[in-house]
XYZ file of C-alpha atoms in Angstrom:
301
model
C 199.493 90.325 31.238
C 202.203 88.988 29.292
C 204.882 86.796 32.359
C 207.947 88.584 33.799
C 210.463 87.104 34.641
C 210.292 88.841 37.900
C 208.059 87.696 40.271
C 207.560 91.140 42.031
C 205.621 92.622 38.762
C 202.176 93.142 40.509
C 200.341 94.879 37.261
C 198.237 94.233 34.839
C 197.954 95.595 30.865
C 195.606 98.660 30.468
C 194.727 97.673 27.011
C 192.061 100.074 26.261
C 191.987 103.708 26.928
C 190.098 105.905 24.715
C 192.262 107.919 22.398
C 196.050 107.703 22.827
C 197.679 110.720 20.914
C 200.556 110.786 23.112
C 201.269 106.925 21.868
C 201.289 105.804 25.991
C 201.324 101.495 28.071
C 199.370 101.986 30.939
C 199.776 99.531 33.650
C 196.970 98.479 36.552
C 196.669 97.306 40.180
C 193.545 97.496 42.166
C 194.375 95.016 45.148
C 191.451 92.624 46.440
C 190.093 94.711 48.723
C 189.054 97.759 46.799
C 185.854 98.825 47.677
C 183.069 100.399 45.699
C 183.551 104.434 45.466
C 187.997 103.871 46.214
C 190.269 106.342 45.471
C 192.574 106.060 42.839
C 196.198 107.441 42.720
C 198.522 107.282 39.626
C 201.538 107.243 39.636
C 203.858 108.493 36.834
C 207.995 106.688 36.738
C 210.720 109.144 35.520
C 213.646 108.887 32.964
C 214.919 105.079 32.524
C 212.876 103.495 35.028
C 209.329 101.283 34.387
C 206.262 101.064 35.770
C 208.021 98.420 37.728
C 210.400 98.571 38.834
C 208.662 102.725 40.567
C 205.765 100.328 42.451
C 208.556 97.853 43.732
C 210.540 100.623 44.387
C 207.752 103.513 46.051
C 206.444 100.356 47.615
C 202.588 102.078 46.501
C 200.762 97.940 45.073
C 201.298 97.447 48.461
C 200.226 100.353 50.730
C 197.145 99.048 48.126
C 196.738 96.008 50.114
C 197.027 98.117 52.844
C 194.662 100.454 52.622
C 192.183 99.815 49.596
C 193.504 102.593 45.996
C 193.054 101.603 42.852
C 197.129 102.532 41.142
C 197.179 103.546 37.244
C 200.502 103.221 35.966
C 201.022 105.965 32.803
C 203.928 104.101 30.790
C 206.132 106.448 28.408
C 207.593 104.539 25.386
C 210.896 104.271 23.985
C 209.786 105.680 20.395
C 208.123 108.866 22.238
C 211.707 109.092 24.699
C 214.621 107.064 24.048
C 215.403 107.457 27.910
C 211.760 106.677 28.767
C 211.166 110.011 29.699
C 207.770 111.561 29.097
C 207.727 114.869 27.886
C 207.132 117.820 30.091
C 208.486 120.432 28.171
C 207.501 119.637 24.531
C 204.771 121.735 23.102
C 202.669 119.162 21.996
C 202.852 117.119 25.436
C 202.708 119.883 27.950
C 198.611 121.261 26.564
C 194.812 120.289 27.884
C 194.047 118.700 24.797
C 196.286 116.728 23.103
C 198.946 114.760 23.636
C 200.671 112.713 26.680
C 199.056 114.600 28.653
C 195.604 113.661 27.250
C 195.961 109.397 27.078
C 197.101 109.948 30.803
C 193.321 111.722 30.817
C 191.415 109.260 29.163
C 193.502 106.131 30.716
C 192.095 107.835 34.308
C 188.240 107.774 32.827
C 188.955 104.016 31.581
C 189.800 103.793 35.386
C 187.204 105.096 37.136
C 184.325 104.059 34.818
C 186.445 100.415 35.421
C 185.858 100.035 39.239
C 184.210 102.134 40.041
C 185.965 104.971 41.553
C 185.104 108.212 43.348
C 185.463 110.329 40.959
C 186.884 113.085 43.248
C 190.003 110.917 45.037
C 191.868 110.748 42.219
C 195.406 112.143 42.529
C 198.890 112.264 40.560
C 202.539 111.646 42.292
C 205.818 110.975 39.467
C 209.090 111.034 40.554
C 211.738 113.348 37.736
C 209.968 113.618 33.875
C 207.328 111.834 36.188
C 207.356 114.112 38.468
C 206.815 116.922 36.227
C 204.624 115.734 33.358
C 203.055 115.102 37.134
C 203.042 120.149 37.285
C 201.247 119.239 33.763
C 198.465 116.975 34.689
C 197.463 119.468 38.279
C 197.635 122.336 35.424
C 196.318 121.603 32.330
C 193.035 118.556 34.218
C 192.556 120.307 38.012
C 189.368 119.356 38.050
C 190.208 115.807 38.202
C 192.838 115.702 40.189
C 191.772 116.064 44.340
C 195.990 116.152 45.112
C 198.909 115.919 43.567
C 202.667 115.032 44.949
C 205.916 116.043 42.697
C 209.048 114.490 43.915
C 212.752 115.508 41.864
C 209.759 117.386 39.601
C 209.664 121.073 37.413
C 207.238 123.624 38.149
C 204.295 123.551 35.107
C 205.814 124.652 30.797
C 209.267 125.998 32.691
C 211.250 124.871 29.670
C 209.129 124.769 26.641
C 212.107 122.758 24.710
C 214.429 120.287 25.384
C 217.159 123.031 26.177
C 215.282 125.223 28.539
C 214.731 121.897 30.154
C 217.802 121.375 30.989
C 219.048 125.003 32.349
C 215.652 124.387 34.662
C 217.018 120.993 35.900
C 220.126 122.857 37.095
C 218.353 125.281 38.499
C 218.988 128.555 36.290
C 215.930 131.128 34.914
C 212.569 130.218 34.437
C 209.694 132.356 35.271
C 209.098 134.852 37.121
C 207.187 133.876 40.038
C 204.168 135.846 38.310
C 205.095 134.042 35.198
C 203.819 130.917 36.443
C 200.958 131.313 38.697
C 199.489 132.782 35.681
C 200.595 129.760 33.922
C 198.902 127.822 35.349
C 195.759 130.133 35.396
C 195.646 130.188 31.445
C 196.189 126.067 31.646
C 192.423 125.576 31.468
C 189.526 127.648 32.204
C 188.814 125.806 35.807
C 189.056 128.646 38.907
C 189.559 126.017 41.520
C 188.715 124.033 44.829
C 192.219 123.695 43.509
C 193.777 120.280 44.376
C 196.562 119.690 47.077
C 199.881 119.774 46.277
C 202.659 118.209 48.086
C 206.618 118.698 47.057
C 209.146 116.297 47.814
C 213.164 117.504 46.452
C 216.753 115.860 47.409
C 218.513 118.559 48.991
C 221.673 117.248 47.164
C 220.080 116.432 44.296
C 222.361 117.467 41.905
C 220.152 116.027 38.733
C 217.131 118.025 39.536
C 218.446 121.147 41.362
C 215.924 121.316 44.471
C 215.955 125.337 43.494
C 212.425 124.022 41.582
C 210.880 122.282 44.757
C 210.547 126.459 45.579
C 208.966 127.355 42.157
C 206.742 124.975 42.980
C 205.542 125.489 46.332
C 205.729 128.659 44.533
C 203.321 128.457 41.635
C 200.752 126.930 43.869
C 200.764 129.293 46.555
C 198.680 132.610 44.457
C 196.397 129.329 43.461
C 195.787 128.992 46.664
C 195.969 132.539 48.174
C 198.805 131.226 50.355
C 201.156 133.718 49.445
C 204.027 134.071 52.561
C 205.592 132.076 54.848
C 204.640 128.463 56.072
C 202.448 128.131 58.293
C 204.291 126.015 60.577
C 206.949 124.086 60.018
C 206.959 120.684 62.103
C 210.015 117.781 62.374
C 208.537 115.006 60.861
C 210.916 111.254 61.038
C 213.585 114.152 61.604
C 212.436 115.515 58.012
C 211.555 119.027 58.144
C 208.341 119.717 57.351
C 206.570 123.248 55.753
C 203.219 123.046 55.655
C 200.958 126.657 54.241
C 196.855 126.240 55.143
C 194.221 128.373 53.680
C 191.513 130.700 55.169
C 189.676 127.629 56.452
C 193.305 126.423 57.451
C 192.453 123.359 55.923
C 196.780 122.465 54.364
C 196.380 122.571 50.490
C 200.127 122.854 49.975
C 203.889 120.463 52.184
C 206.940 120.352 51.094
C 209.207 118.640 52.857
C 213.421 118.815 51.504
C 215.517 116.109 52.249
C 218.783 116.768 53.412
C 221.515 115.147 52.186
C 219.652 113.068 49.502
C 219.908 113.326 45.903
C 217.853 112.405 42.802
C 215.113 110.322 43.199
C 212.173 108.901 45.733
C 212.132 108.448 50.113
C 211.556 105.900 50.771
C 212.082 104.142 54.041
C 211.798 99.917 52.920
C 212.797 98.808 56.890
C 210.590 98.373 59.980
C 206.786 98.413 60.162
C 205.771 100.738 58.223
C 208.526 100.059 55.878
C 207.337 100.368 52.087
C 209.492 99.495 48.471
C 212.562 98.704 47.549
C 215.919 100.846 47.592
C 216.815 100.701 43.581
C 218.556 103.120 41.170
C 216.723 106.216 41.808
C 215.203 104.727 44.708
C 216.794 106.006 47.828
C 216.493 105.130 52.040
C 216.797 107.609 53.818
C 214.527 106.295 56.968
C 211.164 108.370 55.761
C 208.692 107.066 53.079
C 207.083 109.579 50.605
C 204.771 107.091 49.612
C 203.756 106.376 53.159
C 203.043 110.147 54.458
C 201.406 111.313 50.590
C 198.829 109.128 50.800
C 198.307 110.213 54.208
C 198.630 113.938 53.160
C 195.824 112.637 50.956
C 193.257 111.588 53.915
C 194.312 107.907 52.146
C 195.204 105.673 55.095
C 192.659 105.930 57.829
């Protein structure tokens, strides 16, 4: 692994992972206490970010040490996108069977095979362009994931080109609810059980308007058969958490809108439960999205 000037960098390069039509890099973190048949979390960085920086800010590898979680960090190349953004809005990178989604699928298979991971406990999360690519992965390969967490992201195929993407980010236009549902159903031949969905967004996000968070929820409500208002609303660390439960009373969708927060991943660096460190787009707001997402997925018991 290349040496780094930053002693915090804990990730190892994944050198081979099958076909790479999206021309991506990948890093992994496998904690020393990783158990056989342990879980995998795929983490997608945002624009202008690196995998190492996102790991440091979010605290995922610290939580991995605590709870025995394997991590996979797909990484964008500047040759694909000048600001290292995943190309979630390009037709070649938002469909099953090609481009960046297939590259990520092949990375996942490699890590699952290499480390005897429980294939029923693979999860994906990301922020900003990584959040939008999380939407892409959940729609195009739903059979791979038990759950996904979309932070400051956008619904699957809410945009099909860069101009549309910029408009959708500002909260304008976008597919109807019926169309949002149809886009996910049409992305694969899968018919369930579908991945659970966790949605996080800043209430004052001026880069990706939080109208997108509500659209993501609506995109998955029909899929999970939980249309209408939330089953319950509760307070978590001072923030409202909306939850939708299915007929079996399982929590299948949750949404956090962090009032006053701008564009980024919510973190809580201090205290016994603290994770990560504040940085650009890694925002200290007194709640660790990393820890709460992992808890939602049953990874911290």
